[in-house]
Coordinates of C-alpha atoms in Angstrom, one line a residue:
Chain A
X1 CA -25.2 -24.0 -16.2
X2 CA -22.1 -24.9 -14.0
X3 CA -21.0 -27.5 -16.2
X4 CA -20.5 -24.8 -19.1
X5 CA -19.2 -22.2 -16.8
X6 CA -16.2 -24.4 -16.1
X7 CA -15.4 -24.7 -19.5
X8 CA -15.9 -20.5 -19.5
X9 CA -14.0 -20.3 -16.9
X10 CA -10.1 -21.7 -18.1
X11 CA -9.8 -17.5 -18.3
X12 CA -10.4 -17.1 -15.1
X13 CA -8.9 -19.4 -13.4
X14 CA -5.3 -18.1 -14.1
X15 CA -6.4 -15.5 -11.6
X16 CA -9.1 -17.2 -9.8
X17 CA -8.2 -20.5 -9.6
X18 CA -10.5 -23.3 -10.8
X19 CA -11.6 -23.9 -6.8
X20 CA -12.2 -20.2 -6.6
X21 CA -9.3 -18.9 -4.2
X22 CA -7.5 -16.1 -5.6
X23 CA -3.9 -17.0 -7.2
X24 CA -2.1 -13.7 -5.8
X25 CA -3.0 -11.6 -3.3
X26 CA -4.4 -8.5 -5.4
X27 CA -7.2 -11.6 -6.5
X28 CA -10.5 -12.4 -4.5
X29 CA -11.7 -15.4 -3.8
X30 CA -14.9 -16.0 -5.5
X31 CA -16.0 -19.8 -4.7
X32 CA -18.7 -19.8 -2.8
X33 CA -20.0 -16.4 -3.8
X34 CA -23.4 -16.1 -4.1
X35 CA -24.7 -16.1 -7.8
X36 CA -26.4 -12.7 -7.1
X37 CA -22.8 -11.2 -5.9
X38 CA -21.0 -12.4 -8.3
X39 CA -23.6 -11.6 -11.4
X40 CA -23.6 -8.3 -9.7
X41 CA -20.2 -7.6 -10.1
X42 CA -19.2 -8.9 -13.2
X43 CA -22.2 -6.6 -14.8
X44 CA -20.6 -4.0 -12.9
X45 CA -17.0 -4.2 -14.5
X46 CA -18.8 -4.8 -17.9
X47 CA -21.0 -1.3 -17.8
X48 CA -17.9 0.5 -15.9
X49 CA -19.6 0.8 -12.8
X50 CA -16.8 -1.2 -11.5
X51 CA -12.9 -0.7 -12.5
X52 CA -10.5 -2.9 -12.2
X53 CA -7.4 -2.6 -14.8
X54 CA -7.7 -6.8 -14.8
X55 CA -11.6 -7.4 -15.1
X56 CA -12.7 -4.5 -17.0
X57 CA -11.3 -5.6 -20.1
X58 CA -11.9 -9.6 -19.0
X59 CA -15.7 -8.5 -18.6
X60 CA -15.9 -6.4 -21.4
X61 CA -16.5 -9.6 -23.9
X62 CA -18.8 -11.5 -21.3
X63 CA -22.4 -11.8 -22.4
X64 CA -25.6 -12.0 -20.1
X65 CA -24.8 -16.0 -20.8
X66 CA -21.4 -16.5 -19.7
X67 CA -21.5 -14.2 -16.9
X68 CA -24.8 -16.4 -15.5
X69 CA -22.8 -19.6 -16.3
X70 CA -19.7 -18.7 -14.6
X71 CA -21.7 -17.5 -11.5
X72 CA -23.4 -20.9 -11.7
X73 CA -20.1 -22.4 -11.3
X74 CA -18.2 -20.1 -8.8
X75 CA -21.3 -20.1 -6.9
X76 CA -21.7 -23.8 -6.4
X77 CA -18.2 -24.3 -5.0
X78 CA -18.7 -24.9 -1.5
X79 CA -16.7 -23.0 1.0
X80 CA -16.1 -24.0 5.3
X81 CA -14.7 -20.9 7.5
X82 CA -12.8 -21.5 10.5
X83 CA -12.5 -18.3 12.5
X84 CA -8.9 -18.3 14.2
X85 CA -9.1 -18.2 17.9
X86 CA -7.1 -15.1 19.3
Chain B
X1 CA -4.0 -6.5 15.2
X2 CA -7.0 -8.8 14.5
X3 CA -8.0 -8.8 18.1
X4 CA -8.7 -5.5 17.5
X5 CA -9.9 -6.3 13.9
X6 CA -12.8 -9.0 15.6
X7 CA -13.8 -5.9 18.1
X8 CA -14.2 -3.7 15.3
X9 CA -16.2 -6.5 13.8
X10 CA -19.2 -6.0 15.5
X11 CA -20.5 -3.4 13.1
X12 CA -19.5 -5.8 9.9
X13 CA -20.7 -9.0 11.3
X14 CA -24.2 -7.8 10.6
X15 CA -23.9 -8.2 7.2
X16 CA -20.8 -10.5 6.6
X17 CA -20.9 -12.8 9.9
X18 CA -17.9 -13.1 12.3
X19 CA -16.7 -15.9 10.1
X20 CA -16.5 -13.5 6.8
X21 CA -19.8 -15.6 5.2
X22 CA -21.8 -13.1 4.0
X23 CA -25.6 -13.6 5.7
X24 CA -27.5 -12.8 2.5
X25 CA -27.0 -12.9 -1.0
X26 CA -26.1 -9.2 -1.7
X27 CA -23.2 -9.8 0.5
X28 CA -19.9 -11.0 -0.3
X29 CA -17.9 -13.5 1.6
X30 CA -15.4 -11.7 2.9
X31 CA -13.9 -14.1 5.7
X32 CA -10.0 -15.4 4.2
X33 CA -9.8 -13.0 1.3
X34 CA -6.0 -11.7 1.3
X35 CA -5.3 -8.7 3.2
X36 CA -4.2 -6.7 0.2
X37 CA -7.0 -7.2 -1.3
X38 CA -9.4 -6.4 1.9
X39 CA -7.4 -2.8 2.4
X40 CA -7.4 -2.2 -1.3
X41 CA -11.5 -2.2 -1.7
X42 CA -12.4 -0.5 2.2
X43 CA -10.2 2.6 0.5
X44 CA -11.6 2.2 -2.7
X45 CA -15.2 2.5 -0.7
X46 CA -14.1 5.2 1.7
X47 CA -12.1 7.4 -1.3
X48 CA -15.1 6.2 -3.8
X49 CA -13.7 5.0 -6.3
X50 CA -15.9 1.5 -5.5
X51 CA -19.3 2.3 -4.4
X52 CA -21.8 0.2 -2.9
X53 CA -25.3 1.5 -0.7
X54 CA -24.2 0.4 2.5
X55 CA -20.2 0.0 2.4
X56 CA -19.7 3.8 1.2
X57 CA -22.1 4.8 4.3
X58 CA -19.5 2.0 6.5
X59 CA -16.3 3.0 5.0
X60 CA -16.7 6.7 5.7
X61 CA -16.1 6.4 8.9
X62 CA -13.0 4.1 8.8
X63 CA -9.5 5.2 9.9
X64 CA -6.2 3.3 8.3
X65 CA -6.3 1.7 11.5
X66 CA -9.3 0.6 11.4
X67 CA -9.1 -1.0 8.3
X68 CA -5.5 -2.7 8.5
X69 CA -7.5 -4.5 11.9
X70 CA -10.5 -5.5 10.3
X71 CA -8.4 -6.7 7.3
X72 CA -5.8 -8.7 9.6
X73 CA -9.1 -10.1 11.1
X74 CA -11.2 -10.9 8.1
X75 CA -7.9 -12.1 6.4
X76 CA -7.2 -14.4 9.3
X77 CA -10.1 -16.9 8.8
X78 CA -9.2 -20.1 7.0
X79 CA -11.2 -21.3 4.2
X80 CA -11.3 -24.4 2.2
X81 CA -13.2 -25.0 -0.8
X82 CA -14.6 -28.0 -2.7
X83 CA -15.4 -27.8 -6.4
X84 CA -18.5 -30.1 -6.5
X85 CA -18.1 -32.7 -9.7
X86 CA -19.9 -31.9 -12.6

C-alpha cells in the first residue's frame, strides 16, 4: 500500500528524501527500486545480514507490513536515466 | 575517469544496464547513486563485509581503480524522479 507507506515513510525521508534521492552522499537513492530489492534489503538490515550503523537500528522496528508498504511506495516512484555522453 | 568507468562497464551492464537501471528485479538501480556511496558498497563486496551471490564473485576481482572508474561512471548518469500522486 503506497499510500500508507508514505505516511511510514516521514522517517525516511530525512535521509531518503520523499522522491527517493538520497539527501547526502553516504545515502542511496531508492525511488524507483524495485519492490523485490528494496524488501530484500530492508529484511536484510532487520535480521543483520546487512549493517549499516544508520538502517540497522531504523529496520530493527519495521514489521513484514511497513517494510512491504514502504517498498510499495519507493518502488512506484518513477525514475528516467540520461547516460552522460563522454 | 568514467570513460574508463563505461569500458569497464561491459561486465556490469549485464545486470545493471549502461544507464545504471537494473535489468531485473534482483538488481539495484545503480545509474546516479553518489560516488561515495558506489566506492563504499564495491569495497564492502570485495572486503565482505556486504555479500550478495553475484557482486562478491564481481567485486573480487576489482582494483581501487577499477572501482573509483566504474563509480565516476555509474555516478555520472543523471536521474530524475517523479513521486506519482497518491
Amino acid at each position: 500500500d503506497p499510500v500508507a507507506g508514505k505516511r511510514k515513510a516521514a522517517q525516511c525521508q530525512v535521509c531518503h528524501g520523499f522522491d527517493g534521492m538520497g539527501t547526502n552522499p553516504e545515502v542511496p537513492n531508492i525511488g524507483g527500486e524495485s519492490e523485490i530489492y528494496l524488501i530484500k534489503q530492508l529484511r536484510a538490515f532487520r535480521d543483520g545480514t546487512r549493517e549499516d550503523r544508520m538502517m540497522s537500528l531504523v529496520a530493527k522496528n519495521l514489521s513484514d507490513g511497513d517494510i512491504r508498504d514502504l517498498a510499495d511506495y519507493y518502488g512506484a516512484i518513477e525514475i528516467t536515466a540520461t547516460v552522460p555522453q563522454f
